Each structure stands twice: as C-alpha cells, then as structure tokens.
Coordinates of C-alpha atoms and ligand atoms in Angstrom, one line a residue:
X258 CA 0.0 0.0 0.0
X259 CA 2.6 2.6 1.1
X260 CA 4.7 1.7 -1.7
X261 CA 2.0 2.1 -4.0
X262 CA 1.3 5.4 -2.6
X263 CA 5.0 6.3 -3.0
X264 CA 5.0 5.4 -6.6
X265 CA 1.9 7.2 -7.5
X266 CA 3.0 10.6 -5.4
X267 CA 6.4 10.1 -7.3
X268 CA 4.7 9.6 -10.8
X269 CA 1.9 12.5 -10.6
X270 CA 4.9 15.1 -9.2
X271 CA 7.1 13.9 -12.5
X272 CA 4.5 14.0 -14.7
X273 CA 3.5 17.5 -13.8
X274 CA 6.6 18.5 -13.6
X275 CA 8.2 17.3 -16.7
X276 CA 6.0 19.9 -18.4
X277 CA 7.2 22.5 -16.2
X278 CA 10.4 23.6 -14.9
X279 CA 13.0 20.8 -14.6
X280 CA 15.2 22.6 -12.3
X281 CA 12.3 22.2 -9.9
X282 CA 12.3 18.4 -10.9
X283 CA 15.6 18.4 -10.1
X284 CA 14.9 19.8 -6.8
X285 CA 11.5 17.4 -5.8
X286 CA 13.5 14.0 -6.8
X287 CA 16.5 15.2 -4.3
X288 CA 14.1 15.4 -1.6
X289 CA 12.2 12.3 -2.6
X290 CA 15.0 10.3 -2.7
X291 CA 15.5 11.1 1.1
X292 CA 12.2 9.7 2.0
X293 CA 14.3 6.2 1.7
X294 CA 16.4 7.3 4.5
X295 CA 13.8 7.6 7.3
X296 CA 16.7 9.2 9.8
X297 CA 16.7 12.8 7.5
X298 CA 13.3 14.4 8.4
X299 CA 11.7 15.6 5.3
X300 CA 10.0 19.2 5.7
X301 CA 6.4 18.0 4.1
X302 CA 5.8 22.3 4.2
X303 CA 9.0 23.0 2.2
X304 CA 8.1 20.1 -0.4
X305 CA 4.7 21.8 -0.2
X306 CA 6.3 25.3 -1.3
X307 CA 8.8 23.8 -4.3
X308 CA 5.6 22.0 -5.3
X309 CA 2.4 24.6 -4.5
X310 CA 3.7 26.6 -7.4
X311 CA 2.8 24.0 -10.1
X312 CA -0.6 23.2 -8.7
X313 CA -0.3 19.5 -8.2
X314 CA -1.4 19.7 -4.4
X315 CA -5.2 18.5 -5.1
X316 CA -3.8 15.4 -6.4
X317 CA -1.5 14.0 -3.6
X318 CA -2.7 11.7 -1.0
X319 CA -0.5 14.0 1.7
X320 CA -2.1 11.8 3.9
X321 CA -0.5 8.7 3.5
X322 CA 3.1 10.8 2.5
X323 CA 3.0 12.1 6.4
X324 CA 2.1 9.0 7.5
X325 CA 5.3 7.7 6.2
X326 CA 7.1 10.5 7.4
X327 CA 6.0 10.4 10.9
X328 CA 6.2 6.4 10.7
X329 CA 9.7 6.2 11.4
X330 CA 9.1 8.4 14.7
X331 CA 8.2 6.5 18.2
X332 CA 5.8 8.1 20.5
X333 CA 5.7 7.5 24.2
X334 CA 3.1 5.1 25.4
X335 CA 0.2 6.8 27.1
X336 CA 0.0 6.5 30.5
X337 CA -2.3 3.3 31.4
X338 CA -6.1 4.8 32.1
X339 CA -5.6 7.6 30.4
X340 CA -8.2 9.2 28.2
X341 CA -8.4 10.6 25.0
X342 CA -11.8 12.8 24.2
X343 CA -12.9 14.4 20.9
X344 CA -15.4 16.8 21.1
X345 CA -17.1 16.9 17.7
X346 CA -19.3 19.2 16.4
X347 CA -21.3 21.4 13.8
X348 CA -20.5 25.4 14.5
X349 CA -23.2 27.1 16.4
X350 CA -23.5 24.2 18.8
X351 CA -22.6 25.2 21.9
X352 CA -19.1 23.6 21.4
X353 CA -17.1 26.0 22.8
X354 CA -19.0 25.7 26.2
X355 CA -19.0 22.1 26.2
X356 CA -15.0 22.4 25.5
X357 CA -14.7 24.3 28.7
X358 CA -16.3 21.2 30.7
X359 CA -12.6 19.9 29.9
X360 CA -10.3 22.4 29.6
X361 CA -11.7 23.6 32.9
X362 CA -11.0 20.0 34.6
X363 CA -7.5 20.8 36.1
X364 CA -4.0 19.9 36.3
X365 CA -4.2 16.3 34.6
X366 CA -6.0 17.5 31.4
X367 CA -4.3 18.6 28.1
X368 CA -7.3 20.0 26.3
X369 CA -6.5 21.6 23.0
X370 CA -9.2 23.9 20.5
X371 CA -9.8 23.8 17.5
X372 CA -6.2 22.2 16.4
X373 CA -7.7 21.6 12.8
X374 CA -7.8 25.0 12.3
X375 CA -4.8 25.4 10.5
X376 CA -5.0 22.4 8.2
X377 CA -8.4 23.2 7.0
X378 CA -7.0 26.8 6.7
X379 CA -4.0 25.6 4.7
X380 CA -5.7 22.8 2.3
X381 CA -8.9 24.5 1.8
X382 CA -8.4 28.1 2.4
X383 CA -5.6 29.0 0.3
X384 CA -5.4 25.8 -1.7
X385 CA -9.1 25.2 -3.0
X386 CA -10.0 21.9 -4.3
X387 CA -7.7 19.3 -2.0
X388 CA -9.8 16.6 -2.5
X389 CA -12.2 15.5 0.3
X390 CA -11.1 12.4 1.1
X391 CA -7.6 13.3 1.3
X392 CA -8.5 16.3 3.5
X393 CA -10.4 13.6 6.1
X394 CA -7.4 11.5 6.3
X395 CA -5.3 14.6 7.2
X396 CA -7.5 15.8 9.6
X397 CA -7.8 11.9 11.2
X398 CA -3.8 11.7 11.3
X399 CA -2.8 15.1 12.9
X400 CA -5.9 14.5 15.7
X401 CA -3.5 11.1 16.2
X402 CA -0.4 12.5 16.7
X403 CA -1.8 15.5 19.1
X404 CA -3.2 12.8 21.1
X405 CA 0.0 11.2 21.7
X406 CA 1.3 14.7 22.3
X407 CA 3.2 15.1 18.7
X408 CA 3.2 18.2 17.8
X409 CA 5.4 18.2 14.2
X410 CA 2.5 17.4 11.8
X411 CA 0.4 20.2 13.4
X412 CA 3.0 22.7 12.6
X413 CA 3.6 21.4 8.8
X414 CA 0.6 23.3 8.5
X415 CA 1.1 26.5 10.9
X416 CA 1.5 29.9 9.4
X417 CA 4.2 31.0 8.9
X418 CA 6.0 28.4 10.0
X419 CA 7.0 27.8 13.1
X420 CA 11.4 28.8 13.6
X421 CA 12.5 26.5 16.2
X422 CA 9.4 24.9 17.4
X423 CA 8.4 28.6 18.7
X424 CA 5.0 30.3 17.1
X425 CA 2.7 33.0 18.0
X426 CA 0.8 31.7 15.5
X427 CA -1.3 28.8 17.2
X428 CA -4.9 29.5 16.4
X429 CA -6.7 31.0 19.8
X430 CA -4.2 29.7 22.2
X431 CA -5.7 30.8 25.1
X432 CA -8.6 29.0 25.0
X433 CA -6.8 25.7 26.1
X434 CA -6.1 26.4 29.8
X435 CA -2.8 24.1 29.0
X436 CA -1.1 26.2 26.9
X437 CA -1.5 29.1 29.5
X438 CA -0.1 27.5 32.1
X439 CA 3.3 27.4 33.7
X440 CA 5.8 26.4 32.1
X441 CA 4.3 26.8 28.9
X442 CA 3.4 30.3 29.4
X443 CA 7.2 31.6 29.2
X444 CA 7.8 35.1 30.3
X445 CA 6.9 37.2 27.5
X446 CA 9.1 40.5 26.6
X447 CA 8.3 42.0 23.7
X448 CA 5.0 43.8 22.9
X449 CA 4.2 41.9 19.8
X450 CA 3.3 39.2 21.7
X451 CA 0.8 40.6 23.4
X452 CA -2.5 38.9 21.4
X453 CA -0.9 36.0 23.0
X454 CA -2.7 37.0 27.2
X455 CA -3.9 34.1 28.3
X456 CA -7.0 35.5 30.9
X457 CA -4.9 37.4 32.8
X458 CA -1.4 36.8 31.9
X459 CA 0.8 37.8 29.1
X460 CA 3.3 34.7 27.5
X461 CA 5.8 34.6 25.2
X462 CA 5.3 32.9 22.6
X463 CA 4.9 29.0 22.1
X464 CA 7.4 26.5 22.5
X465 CA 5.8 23.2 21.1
X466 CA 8.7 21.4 22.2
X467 CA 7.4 22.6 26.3
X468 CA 3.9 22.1 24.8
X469 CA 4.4 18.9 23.8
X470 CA 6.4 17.7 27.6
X471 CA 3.0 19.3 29.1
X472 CA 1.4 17.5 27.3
X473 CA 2.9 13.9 27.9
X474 CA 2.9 15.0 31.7
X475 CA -1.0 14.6 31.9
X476 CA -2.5 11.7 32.2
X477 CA -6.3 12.7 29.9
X478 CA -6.4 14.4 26.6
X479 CA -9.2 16.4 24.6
X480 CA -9.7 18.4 21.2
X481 CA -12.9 20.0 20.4
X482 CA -13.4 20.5 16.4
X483 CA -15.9 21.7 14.2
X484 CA -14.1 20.1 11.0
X485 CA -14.7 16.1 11.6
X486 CA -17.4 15.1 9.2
X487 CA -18.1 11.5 10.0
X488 CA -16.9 9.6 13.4
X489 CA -16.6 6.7 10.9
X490 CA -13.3 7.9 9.7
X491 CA -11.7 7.7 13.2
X492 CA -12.1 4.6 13.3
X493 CA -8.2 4.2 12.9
X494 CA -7.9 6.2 16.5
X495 CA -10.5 4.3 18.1
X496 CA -8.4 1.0 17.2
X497 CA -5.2 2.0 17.8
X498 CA -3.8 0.3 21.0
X499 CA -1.7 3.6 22.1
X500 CA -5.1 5.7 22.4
X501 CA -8.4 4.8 24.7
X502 CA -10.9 6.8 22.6
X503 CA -13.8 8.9 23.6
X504 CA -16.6 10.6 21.1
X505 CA -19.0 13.2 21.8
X506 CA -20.9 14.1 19.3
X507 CA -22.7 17.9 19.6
X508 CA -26.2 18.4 18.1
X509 CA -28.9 20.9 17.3
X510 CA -31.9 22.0 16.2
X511 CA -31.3 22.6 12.5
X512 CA -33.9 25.2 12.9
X513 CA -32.3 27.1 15.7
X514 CA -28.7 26.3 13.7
X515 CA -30.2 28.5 11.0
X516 CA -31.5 30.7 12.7
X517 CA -28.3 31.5 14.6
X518 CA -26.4 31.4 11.3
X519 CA -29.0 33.7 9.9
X520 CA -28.3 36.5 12.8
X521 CA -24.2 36.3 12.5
X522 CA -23.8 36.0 8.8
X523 CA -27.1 38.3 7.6
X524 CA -25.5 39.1 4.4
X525 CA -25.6 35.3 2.9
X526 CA -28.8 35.5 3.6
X527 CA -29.8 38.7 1.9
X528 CA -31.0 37.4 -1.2
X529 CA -33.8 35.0 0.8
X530 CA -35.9 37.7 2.0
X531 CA -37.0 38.1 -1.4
X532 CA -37.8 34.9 -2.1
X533 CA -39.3 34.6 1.1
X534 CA -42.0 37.4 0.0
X535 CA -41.9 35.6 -3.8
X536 CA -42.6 31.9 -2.7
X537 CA -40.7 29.4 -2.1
X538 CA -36.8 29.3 -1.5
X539 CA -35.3 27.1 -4.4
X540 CA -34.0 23.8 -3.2
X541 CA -30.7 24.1 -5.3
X542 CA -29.5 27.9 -3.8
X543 CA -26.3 27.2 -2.1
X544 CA -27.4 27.4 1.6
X545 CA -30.0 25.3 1.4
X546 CA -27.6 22.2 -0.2
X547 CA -25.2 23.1 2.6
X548 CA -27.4 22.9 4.9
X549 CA -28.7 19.4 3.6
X550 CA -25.7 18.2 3.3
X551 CA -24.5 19.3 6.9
X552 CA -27.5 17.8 8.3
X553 CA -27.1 14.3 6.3
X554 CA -23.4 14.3 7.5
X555 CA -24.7 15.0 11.1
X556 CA -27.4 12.1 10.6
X557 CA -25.1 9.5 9.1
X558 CA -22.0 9.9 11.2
X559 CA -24.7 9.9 14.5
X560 CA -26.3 6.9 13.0
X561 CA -23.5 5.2 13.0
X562 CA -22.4 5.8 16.6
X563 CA -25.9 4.8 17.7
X564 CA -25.8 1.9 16.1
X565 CA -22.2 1.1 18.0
X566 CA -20.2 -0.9 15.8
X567 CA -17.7 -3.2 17.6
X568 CA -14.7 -0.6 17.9
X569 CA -17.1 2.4 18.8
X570 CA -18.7 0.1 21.8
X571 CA -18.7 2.3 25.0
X572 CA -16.6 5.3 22.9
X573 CA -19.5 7.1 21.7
X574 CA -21.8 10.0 23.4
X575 CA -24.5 11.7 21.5
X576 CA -25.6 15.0 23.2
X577 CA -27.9 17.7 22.3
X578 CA -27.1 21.4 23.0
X579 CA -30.6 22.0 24.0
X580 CA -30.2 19.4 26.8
X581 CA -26.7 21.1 27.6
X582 CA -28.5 24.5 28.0
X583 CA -30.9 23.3 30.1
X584 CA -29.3 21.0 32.2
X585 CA -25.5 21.7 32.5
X586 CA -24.0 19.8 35.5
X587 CA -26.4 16.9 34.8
X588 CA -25.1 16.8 31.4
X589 CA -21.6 17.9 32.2
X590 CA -21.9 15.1 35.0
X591 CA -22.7 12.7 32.2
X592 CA -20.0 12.8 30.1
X593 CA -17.5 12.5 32.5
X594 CA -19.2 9.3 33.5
X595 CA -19.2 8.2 30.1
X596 CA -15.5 9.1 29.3
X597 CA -13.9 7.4 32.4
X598 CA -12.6 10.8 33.6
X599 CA -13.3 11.8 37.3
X600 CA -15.4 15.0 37.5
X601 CA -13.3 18.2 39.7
X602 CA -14.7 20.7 41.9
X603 CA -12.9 22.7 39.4
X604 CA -15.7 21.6 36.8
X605 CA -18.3 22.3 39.0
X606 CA -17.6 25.7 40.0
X607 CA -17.4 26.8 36.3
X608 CA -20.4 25.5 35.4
X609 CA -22.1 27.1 38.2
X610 CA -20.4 30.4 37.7
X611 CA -20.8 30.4 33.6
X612 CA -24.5 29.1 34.5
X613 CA -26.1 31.6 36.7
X614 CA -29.0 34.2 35.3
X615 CA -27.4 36.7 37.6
X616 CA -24.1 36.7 35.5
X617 CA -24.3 38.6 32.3
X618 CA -22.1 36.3 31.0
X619 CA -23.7 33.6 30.8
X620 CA -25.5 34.4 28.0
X621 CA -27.6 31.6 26.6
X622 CA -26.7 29.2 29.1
X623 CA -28.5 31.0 31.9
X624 CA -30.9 29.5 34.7
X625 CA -32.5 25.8 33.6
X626 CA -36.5 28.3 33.6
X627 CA -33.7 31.3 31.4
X628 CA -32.3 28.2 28.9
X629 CA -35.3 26.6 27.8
X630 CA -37.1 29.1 26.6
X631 CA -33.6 30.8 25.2
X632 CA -33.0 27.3 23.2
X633 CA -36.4 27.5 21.6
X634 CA -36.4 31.3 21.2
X635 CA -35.9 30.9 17.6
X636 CA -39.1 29.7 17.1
X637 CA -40.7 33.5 17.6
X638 CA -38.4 35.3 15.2
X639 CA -37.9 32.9 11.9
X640 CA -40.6 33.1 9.6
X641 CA -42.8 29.7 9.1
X642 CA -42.0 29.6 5.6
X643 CA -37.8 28.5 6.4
X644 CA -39.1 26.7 9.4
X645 CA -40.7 24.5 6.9
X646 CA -37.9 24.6 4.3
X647 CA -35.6 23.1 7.1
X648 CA -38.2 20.6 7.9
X649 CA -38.0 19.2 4.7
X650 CA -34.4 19.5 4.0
X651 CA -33.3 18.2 7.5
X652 CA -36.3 15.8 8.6
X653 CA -34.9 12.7 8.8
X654 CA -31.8 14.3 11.2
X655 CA -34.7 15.7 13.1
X656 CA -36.5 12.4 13.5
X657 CA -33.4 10.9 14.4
X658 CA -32.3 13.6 17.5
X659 CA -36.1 14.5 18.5
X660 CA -36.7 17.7 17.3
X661 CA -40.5 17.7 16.7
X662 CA -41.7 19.3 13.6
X663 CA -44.0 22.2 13.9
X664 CA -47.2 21.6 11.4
X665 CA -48.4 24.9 11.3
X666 CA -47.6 28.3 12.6
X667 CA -49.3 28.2 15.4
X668 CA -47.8 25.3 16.3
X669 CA -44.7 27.1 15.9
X670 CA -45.5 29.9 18.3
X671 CA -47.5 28.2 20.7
X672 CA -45.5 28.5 23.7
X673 CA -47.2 25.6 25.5
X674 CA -46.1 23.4 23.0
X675 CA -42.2 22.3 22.9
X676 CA -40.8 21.5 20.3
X677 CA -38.0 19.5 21.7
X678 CA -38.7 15.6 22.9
X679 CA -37.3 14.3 26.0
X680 CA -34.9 11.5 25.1
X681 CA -31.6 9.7 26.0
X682 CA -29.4 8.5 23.4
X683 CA -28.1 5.3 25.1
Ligands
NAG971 C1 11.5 2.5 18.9 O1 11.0 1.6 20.0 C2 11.5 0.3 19.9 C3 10.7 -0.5 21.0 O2 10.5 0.3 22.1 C4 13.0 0.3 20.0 O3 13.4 -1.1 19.9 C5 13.6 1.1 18.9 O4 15.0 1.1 19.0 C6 13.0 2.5 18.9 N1 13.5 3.2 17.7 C7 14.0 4.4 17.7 C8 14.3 5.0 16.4 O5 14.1 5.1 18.8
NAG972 C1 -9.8 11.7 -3.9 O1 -8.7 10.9 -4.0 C2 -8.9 9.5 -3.8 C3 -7.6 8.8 -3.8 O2 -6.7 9.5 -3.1 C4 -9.8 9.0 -5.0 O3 -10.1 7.7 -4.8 C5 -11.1 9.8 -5.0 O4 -11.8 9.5 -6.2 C6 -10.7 11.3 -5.1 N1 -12.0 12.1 -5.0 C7 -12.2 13.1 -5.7 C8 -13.6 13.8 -5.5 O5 -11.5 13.6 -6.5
NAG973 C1 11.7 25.2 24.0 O1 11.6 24.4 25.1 C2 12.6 23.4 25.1 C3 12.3 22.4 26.2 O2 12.3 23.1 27.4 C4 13.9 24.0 25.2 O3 14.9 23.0 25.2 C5 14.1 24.9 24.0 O4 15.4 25.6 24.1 C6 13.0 25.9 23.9 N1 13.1 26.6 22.6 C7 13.4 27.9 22.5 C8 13.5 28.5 21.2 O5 13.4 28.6 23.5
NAG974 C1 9.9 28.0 -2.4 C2 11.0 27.1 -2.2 O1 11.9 27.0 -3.0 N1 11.0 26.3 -1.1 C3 11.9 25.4 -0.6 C4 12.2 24.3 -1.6 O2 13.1 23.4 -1.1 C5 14.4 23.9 -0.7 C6 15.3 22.8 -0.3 O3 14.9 22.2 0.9 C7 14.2 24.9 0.4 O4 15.4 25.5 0.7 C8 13.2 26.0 -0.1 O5 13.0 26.9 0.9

C-alpha cells in the first residue's frame, strides 16, 4: 500500500513537472530520494512550497506521505487509564461551552481547541479543491499524533511556520487552559506578543517542544473541532492500541442552527428575503444544499455511533445542545461518567459560575427556567415559511435527535407546545 502510494506521489509530481520547470524536478526528486532514508526528516511544508507553485497539491494523498514521514518516529506510550476525548461538532453548537467542561478539569487534562484550524485553513483556504477524502485522512492523522502529544505534523501546516518549534501563531491559544499555564506560558518581553494573554497573563510565545512535555505529563487528553465530518473515519484512533478513545458528538436543532447562522452572517442570507416574500426558497441555492448536506453528515455519522459498531462500543456519546443549556451539570456530569474521567470541583464551579441568570455572561446558558425558553427562542423570530424549508431539508436528522416538527404556525408559536422531545441516546 505505502509503496503504491510512493510510486503514484512520485509519478503525478514527475509527470507534472516534466512539463514545467526541470530545475524544480531536479529539486523534488532530491528530496524524494530522502524519504528512503527515514533518519533525514523531510520538511512536508518546504516540499509543499517547491511543489504549491505547479498546482499538483489537489492530487496528492499527503495523507499517506505524512504517515510515512511520521512512521519512522516512536511516540511515548500513554499513561495506562488515560483518556483521550474528541469533542465533535457542527459550529453554532454550543461547542465551545462544552469544551470548557474539559479544559476547565484541572491539572491532569491537556485540552487543545480547534487544532484543525490550521490544516483546514491551509488545504482549503488558500489551496481550493484538496480533495475531500484526502483532507479527512489529514485531519484523522494530525488528531492522532496531538493525542499522543506530537506536535510536528500540526506545525507542517502552521502559518508561517513555526522557527524553532516557537510560534505566536497557534490558532486561539488561550482557549486551552494548557497552553497558559506554567511552564508553557514563558515570560513574555516583547510587545508583539501581546495577542498572546492568556486570561490574565501575558506569555511569550509558544514552545511546542514545552507544549508537547506538558502535554505527555498529563495523564487525559481532549480536542474539540468543528471540522470532523463522520466519526466513521476515526475509526483508525478508536483501534489504535496507544489511544483509549472517547466521542462526543454535539447536536442541534437545525432550525435554531439557521436561525443563529441567519443573525451572525445576515448578508448570505440577503438574497432569501426576497424569495421569502416571492414563494418558495429554491432547493438548489447554495445554503440550502449546505445545509442538507450538513445535516445528512450529522445524521449519518450519529447513525452510526448509535448503532455502535464493535470498535465504537462504550466510545461514543450523542448530546444535544438543547439538553446542555438546560441542564448543564447533569449533562456535564454525564460525560465525564461516560469518558472514564473523574469529574473536579474545578468543573463544578465553572459551570455554576458560567451558569447563573445573575451573571451577564452567561449568556444563553443561563438558569434551567432562562435556557429553555432561550433554546427554543428561535421559534418566535424565523418566519414559518424556512421553518418548513428546514423541515424538509433536515427531517430525517430531526427524527433521528427528536426535534419535533411544527405543522403549522401556530404550532410554531404556541408556547405551551415544545418543540423539543425528551430523550436519552443510550
Ligand atoms: C522504537 O522503539 C522500539 C521499542 O521500544 C525500540 O526497539 C527502537 O529502537 C526505537 N526506535 C527508535 C528510532 O528510537
Ligand atoms: C480523492 O482521492 C482519492 C484517492 O486518493 C480518490 O479515490 C477519489 O476518487 C478522489 N476524490 C475526488 C472527489 O477527486
Ligand atoms: C523550547 O523548550 C525546550 C524544552 O524546554 C527548550 O529545550 C528549547 O530551548 C525551547 N526553545 C526555545 C527556542 O526557547
Ligand atoms: C519555495 C522554495 O523554494 N521552497 C523550498 C524548496 O526546497 C528547498 C530545499 O529544501 C528549500 O530551501 C526551499 O525553501
């Protein structure tokens, strides 16, 4: 297989090349000729630059190329009991929030957010079109190595790059409490650093290398991302002896998704209104097949950890944001059941400060009386019409997680009426 790869990624740079510049042939073959000597670390981000400028990146199965680079590499064996969590989830779910449930936990937790960032930033950002399946492998392969604390792949794809292992680059570093801490948190000196305060402390800026020794000293792990499409294509993680998996899977009401996106991103929905006092919206307009299409991935990948394959028995946690907002600790409670971890005091008395009505900033996640009728607040604001466009594009993900359609609008506004069922996902 890996020599198969080898061949092909050799044979589509050639051919590319040959009808370019051969002095950049010249250049590519030298470096692929070191990937036979595992000892000489081969810079995947400076291949990427000799390479970028003849457009071949799409075509490469990176993937499979880092896997051999990183093969040669031996990672420390996790500590026995440890825990490895992946947050996953749709934006506008409440993931942030749920994020802190584990970054908050304490001294023995290495939580990290949004690490994917970057890569999605790097292979669909500035290079459009890197095929899909390529991206998910990526994405699957860099969650591995920052679970078992390896930090080199991540910064193939940091911004500029990283000199030394340092960056002040890392994508909202102070929202993982980790990477704030003492002694990652070196003294900082010069003002340019200064996006990098962590609460209330400036830092220089990051040493992976310390990141990474943090890291390994703690004994649990956890990512939170927005980018993971299907838990199916972890299934690599969830089998590999060095990691003991955990999934949480975040989901809403498509509705109230909408409705949300609808607020913070107005202008892509400009052209809607019009349609809106027209008729119907058409089925093929771009936000309506993206939403489809985010609420069929949401369905199948949940489908499939409801239905708990062999290696994804015990490692998979459905939860609904709704249920979040209205019940924190019971939820928060919960998951730390289901992932092994011991809950802290430290938990506890973040949820209850980040919880209460009285503090402003608790936004939606106020009072349990506060947060349901915030979660189903959408309902008195978004015109029947797109309620029943969602209903149609999203039903059977709404089916699956419980979120009862409304028939008519007064169904909609009736207040007495929720629109959410009760229910417990195993
Ligand atoms: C990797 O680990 C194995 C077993 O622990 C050991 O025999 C081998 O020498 C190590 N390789 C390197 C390159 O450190
Ligand atoms: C992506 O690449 C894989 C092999 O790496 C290939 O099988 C698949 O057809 C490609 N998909 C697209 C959409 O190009
Ligand atoms: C980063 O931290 C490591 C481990 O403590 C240290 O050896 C290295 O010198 C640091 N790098 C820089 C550039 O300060
Ligand atoms: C743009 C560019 O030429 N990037 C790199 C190509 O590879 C050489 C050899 O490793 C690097 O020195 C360049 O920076």
């Amino acid at each position: 297989m890996k020599i198969k790869y080898t061949i092909s990624f050799v044979f589509i740079i050639a051919v590319v090349i040959i009808e370019k510049e051969s002095n950049i042939l010249s250049k590519v073959s030298d470096k692929l000729s070191l990937k036979q000597t595992p000892q000489t670390p081969l810079s995947w981000f400076h291949l990427r630059q000799n390479v970028s400028s003849v457009q071949i990146l799409p075509e490469i199965d990176f993937s499979t190329y880092l896997e051999a680079k990183w093969h040669s590499k031996n990672t420390t064996e996790p500590s026995a009991g440890g825990k490895h969590i992946l947050l996953l989830a749709m934006t506008r779910t409440g993931s942030s929030f749920v994020g802190q449930f584990f970054n908050q936990h304490g001294d023995n937790m290495f939580y990290l957010y949004e690490p994917l960032w970057h890569v999605e930033r790097m292979l669909t950002v500035e290079n459009k079109g890197t095929n899909a399946s390529v991206l998910t492998q990526i994405y699957r392969d860099v969650l591995r190595q920052l679970f078992l604390c390896d930090f080199s792949m991540l910064e193939d794809f940091i911004q500029p790059p990283p000199k030394n292992h340092l960056t002040v680059s890392l994508f909202r570093r102070e929202s993982s409490q980790s990477l704030c801490d003492d002694p990652v948190c070196t003294p900082f000196v010069r003002k340019v650093y200064e996006r990098y305060h962590c609460r209330n402390r400036h830092c220089g800026p990051l040493n992976l290398t310390l990141a990474s020794q943090s890291c390994l000293g703690k004994e649990h792990h956890a990512v939170k991302s927005v980018r993971i499409r299907q838990v199916e294509t972890l299934r690599p993680l969830a089998e590999d002896p060095r990691l003991d998996m955990k999934f949480i899977q975040l989901v809403r009401d498509p509705r109230a998704m909408l409705a949300s996106r609808m607020v913070a991103f107005a202008s892509k929905y400009e052209h809607w209104k019009q349609w809106e006092r027209a008729g119907d919206i058409p089925e093929d307009d771009d936000e309506v097949r993206k939403l489809r299409g985010n609420c069929e991935n949401i369905r199948m990948s949940a489908e499939a950890g409801l239905r708990q394959p062999h290696w994804l028995r015990g490692r998979y946690m459905l939860v609904r944001y709704e249920d979040i907002a209205m019940f924190p600790m019971r939820k928060a409670v919960e998951m730390y059941r289901f992932t092994g971890v011991p809950f802290t005091s430290k938990v506890k008395d973040w949820i209850l400060q980040n919880t209460q009505a009285s503090n402003p900033s608790g936004g939606v996640y106020s009072t349990q009386k506060d947060s349901s009728q915030q979660v189903e607040k959408w309902r008195f604001n978004m015109p029947f019409k797109l309620v029943q466009m969602v209903q149609r594009v999203c039903g059977p993900a709404m089916n699956l997680f419980g979120y009862t359609f409304a028939e008519n609008e007064e169904m909609l506004t009736n207040k007495l009426i929720s629109l959410i069922e009760g229910r417990t996902f195993l």
